[in-house]
Tab-separated table of C-alpha atoms in Angstrom:
chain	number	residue	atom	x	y	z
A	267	UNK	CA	95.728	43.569	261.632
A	268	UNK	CA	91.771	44.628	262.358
A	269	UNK	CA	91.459	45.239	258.276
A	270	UNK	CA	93.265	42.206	257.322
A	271	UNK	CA	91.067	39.556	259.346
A	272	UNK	CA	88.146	41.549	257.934
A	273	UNK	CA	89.351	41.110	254.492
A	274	UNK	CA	89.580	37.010	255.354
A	275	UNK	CA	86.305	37.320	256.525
A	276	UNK	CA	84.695	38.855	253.568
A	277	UNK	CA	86.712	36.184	251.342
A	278	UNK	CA	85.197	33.158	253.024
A	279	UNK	CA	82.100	34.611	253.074
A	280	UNK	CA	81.868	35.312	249.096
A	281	UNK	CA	83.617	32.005	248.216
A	282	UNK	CA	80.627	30.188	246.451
A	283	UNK	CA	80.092	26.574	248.035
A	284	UNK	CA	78.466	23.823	246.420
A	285	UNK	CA	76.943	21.231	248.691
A	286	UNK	CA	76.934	17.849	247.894
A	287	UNK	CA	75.094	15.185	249.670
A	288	UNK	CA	74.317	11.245	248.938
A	289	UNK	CA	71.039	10.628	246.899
A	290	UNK	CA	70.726	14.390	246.843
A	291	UNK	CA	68.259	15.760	243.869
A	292	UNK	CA	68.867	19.303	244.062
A	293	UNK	CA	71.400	21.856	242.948
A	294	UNK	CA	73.689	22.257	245.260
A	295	UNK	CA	73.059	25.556	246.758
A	296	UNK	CA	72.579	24.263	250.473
A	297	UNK	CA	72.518	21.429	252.081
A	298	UNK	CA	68.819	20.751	252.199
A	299	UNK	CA	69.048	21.100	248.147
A	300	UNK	CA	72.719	19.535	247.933
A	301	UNK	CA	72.995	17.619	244.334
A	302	UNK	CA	74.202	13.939	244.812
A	303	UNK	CA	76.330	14.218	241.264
A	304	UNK	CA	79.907	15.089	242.924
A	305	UNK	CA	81.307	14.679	239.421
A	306	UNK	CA	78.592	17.357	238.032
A	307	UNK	CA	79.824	19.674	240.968
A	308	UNK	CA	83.076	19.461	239.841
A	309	UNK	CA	82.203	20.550	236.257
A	310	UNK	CA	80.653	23.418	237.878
A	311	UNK	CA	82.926	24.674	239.566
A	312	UNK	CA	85.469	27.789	238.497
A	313	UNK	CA	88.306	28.758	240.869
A	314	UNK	CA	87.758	29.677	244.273
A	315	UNK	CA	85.162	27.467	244.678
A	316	UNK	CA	84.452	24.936	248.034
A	317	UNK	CA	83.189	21.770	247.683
A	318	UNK	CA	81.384	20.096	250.393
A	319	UNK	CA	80.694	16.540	250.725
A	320	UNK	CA	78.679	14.890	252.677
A	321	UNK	CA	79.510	11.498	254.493
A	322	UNK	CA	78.472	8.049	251.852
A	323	UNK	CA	79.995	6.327	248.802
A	324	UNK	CA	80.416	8.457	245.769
A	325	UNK	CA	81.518	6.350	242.711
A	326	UNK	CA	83.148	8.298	239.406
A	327	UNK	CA	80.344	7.081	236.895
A	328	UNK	CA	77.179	4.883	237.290
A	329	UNK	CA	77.835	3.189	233.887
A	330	UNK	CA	80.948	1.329	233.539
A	331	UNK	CA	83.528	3.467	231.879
A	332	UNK	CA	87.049	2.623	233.255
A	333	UNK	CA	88.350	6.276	232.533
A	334	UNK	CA	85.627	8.405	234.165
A	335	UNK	CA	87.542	10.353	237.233
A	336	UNK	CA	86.806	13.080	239.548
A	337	UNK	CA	88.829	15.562	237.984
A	338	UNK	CA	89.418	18.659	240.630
A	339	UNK	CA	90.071	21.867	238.587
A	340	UNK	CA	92.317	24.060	239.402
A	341	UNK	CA	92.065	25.638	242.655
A	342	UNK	CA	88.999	24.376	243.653
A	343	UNK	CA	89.306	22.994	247.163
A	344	UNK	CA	86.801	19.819	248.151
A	345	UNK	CA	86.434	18.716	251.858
A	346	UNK	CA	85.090	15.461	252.512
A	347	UNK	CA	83.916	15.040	256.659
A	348	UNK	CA	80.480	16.010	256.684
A	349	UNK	CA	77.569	15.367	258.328
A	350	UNK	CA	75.118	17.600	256.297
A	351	UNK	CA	74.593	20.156	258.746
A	352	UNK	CA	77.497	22.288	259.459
A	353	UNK	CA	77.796	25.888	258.764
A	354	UNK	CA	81.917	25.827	258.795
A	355	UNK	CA	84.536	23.713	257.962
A	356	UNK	CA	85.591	23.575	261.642
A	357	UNK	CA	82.670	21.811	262.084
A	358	UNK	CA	83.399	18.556	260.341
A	359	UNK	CA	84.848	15.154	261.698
A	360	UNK	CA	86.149	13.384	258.784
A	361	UNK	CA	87.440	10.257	260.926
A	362	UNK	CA	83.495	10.464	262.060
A	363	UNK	CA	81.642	11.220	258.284
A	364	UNK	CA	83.129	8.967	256.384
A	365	UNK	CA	83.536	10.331	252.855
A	366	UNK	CA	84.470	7.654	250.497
A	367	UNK	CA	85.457	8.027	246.862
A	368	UNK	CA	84.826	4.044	245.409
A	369	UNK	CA	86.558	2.993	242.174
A	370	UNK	CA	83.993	0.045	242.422
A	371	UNK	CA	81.884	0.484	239.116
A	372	UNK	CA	81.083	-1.843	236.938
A	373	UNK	CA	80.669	-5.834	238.648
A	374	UNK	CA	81.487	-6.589	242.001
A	375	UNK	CA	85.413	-7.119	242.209
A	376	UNK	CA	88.540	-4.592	241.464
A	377	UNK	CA	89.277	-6.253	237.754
A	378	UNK	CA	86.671	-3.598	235.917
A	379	UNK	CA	87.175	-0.614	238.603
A	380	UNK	CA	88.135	2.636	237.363
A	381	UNK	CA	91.295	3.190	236.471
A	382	UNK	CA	92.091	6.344	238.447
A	383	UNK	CA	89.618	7.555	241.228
A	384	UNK	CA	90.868	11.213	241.194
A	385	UNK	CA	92.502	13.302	238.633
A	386	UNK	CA	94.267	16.664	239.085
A	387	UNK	CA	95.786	18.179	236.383
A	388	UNK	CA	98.323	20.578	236.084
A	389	UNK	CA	96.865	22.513	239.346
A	390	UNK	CA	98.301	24.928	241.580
A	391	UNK	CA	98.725	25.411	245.380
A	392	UNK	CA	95.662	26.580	246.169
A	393	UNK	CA	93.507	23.279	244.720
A	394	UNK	CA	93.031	20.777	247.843
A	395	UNK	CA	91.708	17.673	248.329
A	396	UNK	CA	91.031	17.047	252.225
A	397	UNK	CA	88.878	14.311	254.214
A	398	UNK	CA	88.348	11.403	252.100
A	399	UNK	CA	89.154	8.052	251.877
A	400	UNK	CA	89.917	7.027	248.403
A	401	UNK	CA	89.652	3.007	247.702
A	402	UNK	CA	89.377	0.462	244.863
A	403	UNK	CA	91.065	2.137	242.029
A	404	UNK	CA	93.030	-0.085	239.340
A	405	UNK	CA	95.210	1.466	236.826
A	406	UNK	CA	95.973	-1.614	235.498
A	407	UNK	CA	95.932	-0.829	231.442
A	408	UNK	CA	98.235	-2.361	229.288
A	409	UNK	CA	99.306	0.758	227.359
A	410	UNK	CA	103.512	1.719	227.345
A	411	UNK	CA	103.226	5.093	227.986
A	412	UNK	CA	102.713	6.980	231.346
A	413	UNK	CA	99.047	8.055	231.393
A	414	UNK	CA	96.019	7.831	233.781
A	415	UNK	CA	94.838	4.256	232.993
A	416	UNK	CA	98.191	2.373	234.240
A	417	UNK	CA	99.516	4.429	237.167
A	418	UNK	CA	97.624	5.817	240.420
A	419	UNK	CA	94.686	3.766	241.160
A	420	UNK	CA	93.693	5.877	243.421
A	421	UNK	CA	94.619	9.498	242.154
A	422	UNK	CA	96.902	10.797	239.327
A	423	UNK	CA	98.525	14.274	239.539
A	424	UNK	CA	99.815	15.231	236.420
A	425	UNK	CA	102.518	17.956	235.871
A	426	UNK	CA	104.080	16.896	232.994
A	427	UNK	CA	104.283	19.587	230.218
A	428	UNK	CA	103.186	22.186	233.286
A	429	UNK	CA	102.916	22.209	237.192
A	430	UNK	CA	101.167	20.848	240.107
A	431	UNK	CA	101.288	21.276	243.022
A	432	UNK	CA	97.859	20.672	245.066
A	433	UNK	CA	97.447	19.763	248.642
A	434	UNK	CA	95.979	16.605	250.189
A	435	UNK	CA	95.149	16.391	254.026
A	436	UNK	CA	93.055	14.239	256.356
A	437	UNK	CA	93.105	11.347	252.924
A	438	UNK	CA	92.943	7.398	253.319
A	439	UNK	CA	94.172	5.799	250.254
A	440	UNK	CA	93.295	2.270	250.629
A	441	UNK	CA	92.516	-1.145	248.592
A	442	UNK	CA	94.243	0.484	245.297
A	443	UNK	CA	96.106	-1.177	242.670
A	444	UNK	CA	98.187	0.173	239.635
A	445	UNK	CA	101.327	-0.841	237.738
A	446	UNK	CA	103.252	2.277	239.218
A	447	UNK	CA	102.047	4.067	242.081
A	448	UNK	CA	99.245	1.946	243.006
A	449	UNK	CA	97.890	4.430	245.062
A	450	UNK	CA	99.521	8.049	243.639
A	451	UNK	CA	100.967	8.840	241.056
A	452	UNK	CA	103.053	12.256	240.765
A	453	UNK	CA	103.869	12.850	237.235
A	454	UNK	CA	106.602	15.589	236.772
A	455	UNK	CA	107.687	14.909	233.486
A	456	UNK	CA	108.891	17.228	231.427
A	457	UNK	CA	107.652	19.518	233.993
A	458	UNK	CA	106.580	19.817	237.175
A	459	UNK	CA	104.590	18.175	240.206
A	460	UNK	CA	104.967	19.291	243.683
A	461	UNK	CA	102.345	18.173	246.087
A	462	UNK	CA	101.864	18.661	249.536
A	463	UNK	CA	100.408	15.564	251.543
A	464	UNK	CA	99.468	16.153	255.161
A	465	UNK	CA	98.283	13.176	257.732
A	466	UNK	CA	97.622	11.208	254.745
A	467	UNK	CA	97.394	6.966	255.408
A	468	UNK	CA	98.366	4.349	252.728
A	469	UNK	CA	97.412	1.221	253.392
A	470	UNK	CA	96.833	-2.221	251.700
A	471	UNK	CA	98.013	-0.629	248.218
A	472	UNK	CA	99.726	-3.121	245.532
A	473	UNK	CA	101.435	-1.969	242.530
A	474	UNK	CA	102.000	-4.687	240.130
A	475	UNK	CA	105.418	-2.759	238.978
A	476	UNK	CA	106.655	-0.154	241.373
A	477	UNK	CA	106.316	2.313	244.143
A	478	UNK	CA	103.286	0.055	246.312
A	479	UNK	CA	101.750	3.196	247.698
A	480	UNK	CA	103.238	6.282	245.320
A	481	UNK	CA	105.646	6.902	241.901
A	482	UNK	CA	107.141	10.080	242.067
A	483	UNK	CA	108.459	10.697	238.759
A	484	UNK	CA	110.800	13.288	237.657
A	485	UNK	CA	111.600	11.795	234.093
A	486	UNK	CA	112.189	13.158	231.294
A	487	UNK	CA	113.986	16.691	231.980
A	488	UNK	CA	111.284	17.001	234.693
A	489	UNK	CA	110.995	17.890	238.483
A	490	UNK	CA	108.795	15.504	241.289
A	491	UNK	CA	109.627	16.871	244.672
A	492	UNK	CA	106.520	15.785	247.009
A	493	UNK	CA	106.554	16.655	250.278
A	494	UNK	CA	105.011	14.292	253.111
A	495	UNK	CA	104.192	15.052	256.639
A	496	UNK	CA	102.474	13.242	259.287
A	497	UNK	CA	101.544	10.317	257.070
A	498	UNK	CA	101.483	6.753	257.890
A	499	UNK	CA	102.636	3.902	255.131
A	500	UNK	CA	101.332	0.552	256.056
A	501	UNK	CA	100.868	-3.094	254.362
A	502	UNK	CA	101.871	-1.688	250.824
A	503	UNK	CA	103.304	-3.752	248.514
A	504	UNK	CA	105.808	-3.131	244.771
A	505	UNK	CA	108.872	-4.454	243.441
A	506	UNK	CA	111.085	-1.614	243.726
A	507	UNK	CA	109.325	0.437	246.366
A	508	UNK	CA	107.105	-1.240	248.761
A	509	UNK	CA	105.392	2.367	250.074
A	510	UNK	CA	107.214	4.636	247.805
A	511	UNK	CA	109.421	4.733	244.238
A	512	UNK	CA	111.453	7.717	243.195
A	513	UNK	CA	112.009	7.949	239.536
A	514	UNK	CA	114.764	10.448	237.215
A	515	UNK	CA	117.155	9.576	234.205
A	516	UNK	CA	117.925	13.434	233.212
A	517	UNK	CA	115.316	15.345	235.541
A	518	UNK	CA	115.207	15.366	239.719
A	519	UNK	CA	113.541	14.011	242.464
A	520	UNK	CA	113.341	15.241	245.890
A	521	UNK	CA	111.417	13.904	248.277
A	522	UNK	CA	111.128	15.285	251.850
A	523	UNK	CA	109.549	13.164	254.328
A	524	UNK	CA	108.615	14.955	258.006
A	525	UNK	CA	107.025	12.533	261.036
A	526	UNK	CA	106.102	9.855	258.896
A	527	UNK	CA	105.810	6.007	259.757
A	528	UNK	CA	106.383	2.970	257.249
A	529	UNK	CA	105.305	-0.182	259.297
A	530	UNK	CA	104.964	-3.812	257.054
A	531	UNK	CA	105.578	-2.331	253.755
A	532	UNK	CA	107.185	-5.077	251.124
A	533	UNK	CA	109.139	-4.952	248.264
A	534	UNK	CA	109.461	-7.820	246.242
A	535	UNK	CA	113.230	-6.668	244.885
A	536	UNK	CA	114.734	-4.034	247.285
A	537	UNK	CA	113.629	-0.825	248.940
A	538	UNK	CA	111.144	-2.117	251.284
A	539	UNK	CA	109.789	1.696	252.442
A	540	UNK	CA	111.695	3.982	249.619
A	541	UNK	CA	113.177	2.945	246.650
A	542	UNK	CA	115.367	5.875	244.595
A	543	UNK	CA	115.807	5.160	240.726
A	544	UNK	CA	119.101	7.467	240.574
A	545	UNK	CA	120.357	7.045	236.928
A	546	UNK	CA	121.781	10.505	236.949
A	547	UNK	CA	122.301	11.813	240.674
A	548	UNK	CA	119.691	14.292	240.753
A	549	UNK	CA	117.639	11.753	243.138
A	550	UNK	CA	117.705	12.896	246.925
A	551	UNK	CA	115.175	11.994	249.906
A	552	UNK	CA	115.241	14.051	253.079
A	553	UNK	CA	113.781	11.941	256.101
A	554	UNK	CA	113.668	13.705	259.511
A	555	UNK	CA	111.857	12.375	262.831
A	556	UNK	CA	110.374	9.280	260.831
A	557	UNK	CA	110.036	5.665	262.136
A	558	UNK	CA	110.540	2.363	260.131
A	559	UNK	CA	109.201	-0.275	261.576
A	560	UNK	CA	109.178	-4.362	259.773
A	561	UNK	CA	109.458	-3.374	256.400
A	562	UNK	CA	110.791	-5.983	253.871
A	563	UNK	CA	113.634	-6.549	252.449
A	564	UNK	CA	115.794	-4.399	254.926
A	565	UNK	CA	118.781	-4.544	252.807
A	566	UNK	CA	121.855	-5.082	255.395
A	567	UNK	CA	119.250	-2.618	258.151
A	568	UNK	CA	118.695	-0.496	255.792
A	569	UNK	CA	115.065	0.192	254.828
A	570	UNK	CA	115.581	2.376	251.999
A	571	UNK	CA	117.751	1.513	248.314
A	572	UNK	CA	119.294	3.804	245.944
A	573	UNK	CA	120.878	2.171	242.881
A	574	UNK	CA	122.378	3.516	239.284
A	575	UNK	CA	124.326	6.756	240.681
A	576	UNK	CA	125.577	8.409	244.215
A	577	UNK	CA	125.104	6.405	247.208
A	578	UNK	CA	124.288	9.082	249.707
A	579	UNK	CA	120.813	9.857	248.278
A	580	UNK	CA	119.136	10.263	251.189
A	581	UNK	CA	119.498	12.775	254.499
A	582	UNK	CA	118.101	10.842	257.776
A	583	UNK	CA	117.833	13.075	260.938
A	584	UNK	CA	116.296	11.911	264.250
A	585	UNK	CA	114.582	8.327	262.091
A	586	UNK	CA	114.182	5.063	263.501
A	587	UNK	CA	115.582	2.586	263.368
């Protein structure tokens, strides 16, 4: 047990950190020479690699390009919560240091805002994204096809052709529009995408099509099975889906939602909380020790909809009401 704590120890201790820090100049070696450029920071780093961030507003671009991103490679980990001084990660207070990720580029208003705030493409489990709040992304494009610049305003994870399957803790997503998944959007088409989301908020997100807060989409032979716990689902709004759409034709989709709270989410058509698109059975939600409170429409008390296959596509244990 002695060796194997020492062998931890060593790890964190070699893990190369690069500190970022608002209207920093340096290169991000420590905090009193953190870089301001999270997006350069990114570029830099290689696997294993922390990210720091410090608390402020940290926009994508400084021009006004619609489809710059942060783009988190895989298994980097960034942690938002900072003051600027801390020597550990314990050390942090995210709900204190607010670390905000602003799709507000461009002029003042969300019509020219990026499209997505945070990319993360094909990573695996050990890529995280904690402590932020992530607000004013519009994925509002006109384009047909699935991509980056009409679904998750907020952040895209993309499986499709591959896998993901990143975590996201301690993360407000907040103020972002898309046409699907106005604030995530889990693409497992044609592949995979499995993320982990742990005492995450959604709040005030509008998706002009559906799934108001997140589109998990297991299309196209694919796989989408997120996993939620501990996260709260407020104020969103969608047609099908006011907090949260579930998508297959010839793939699956299992969602699995633990302690998590929908409160005044809307649907314009049905599913005010969770909405299941289950054209060929293979679309199942698992809901234990959740609570639904004034979401709209209800459907006959019901705060949840599956359509277009088997009727009992979702397990609820120990939910209210």
């Amino acid at each position: 047990m002695l060796l194997v704590l020492q062998l931890v120890i060593i790890c964190q201790a070699s893990a190369q950190i690069i500190y970022v820090r608002q209207g920093g100049t340096g290169n991000g070696t420590s905090w009193s020479n953190a870089t301001g450029n999270l997006n350069a920071a990114l570029q830099q780093a290689s696997e294993g690699t922390q990210i720091w961030v410090a608390k402020g507003t940290y926009l994508p671009t400084e021009n006004s390009d619609r489809k710059i991103s942060f783009e988190v490679p895989n298994g980097v980990q960034v942690f938002g919560g900072f003051a600027g001084n801390e020597t550990s990660l314990a050390l942090r207070q995210p709900e204190v240091n607010l670390t905000i990720l602003s799709g507000e580029i461009g002029e003042p208003g969300i019509a020219d805002n990026s499209y997505s705030i945070v990319i993360m493409d094909k990573v695996n489990g050990n890529t995280i994204l904690d402590g932020f709040s992530i607000t004013a992304g519009n994925a509002n494009s006109d384009v047909q096809e699935i991509n980056r610049t009409r679904c998750g305003g907020g952040l895209y994870i993309k499986g499709e052709n591959g896998a993901a399957s990143p975590i996201i803790k301690n993360c407000v997503f907040t103020g972002n529009m898309g046409r699907d998944g106005a604030a995530v959007y889990n693409n497992g088409r044609n592949g995979e995408c499995n993320p982990t989301f742990i005492n995450c908020t959604f709040s005030n997100n509008e998706a002009g099509l559906d799934g108001g807060a997140m589109y998990n989409d297991g299309r196209m032979n694919g796989k989408s099975n997120p996993t939620l716990s501990n996260c709260l689902f407020e104020r969103n709004m969608g047609t099908y889906g006011g907090a949260i759409c579930n998508a297959t034709e010839s793939g699956s989709c299992n969602l699995t939602l633990e302690n998590c709270t929908f409160r005044e989410n809307a649907a314009y058509l049905r599913g005010g909380a969770v909405f299941s698109m289950n054209g060929d059975q293979k679309c199942f939600t698992e809901i234990s020790d959740c609570n639904f409170v004034n979401n709209y429409p209800d459907d006959q008390n019901m705060v949840f909809t599956s359509t277009q296959g088997r009727h009992d596509a979702f397990d609820i244990k120990r939910s209210e009401p």
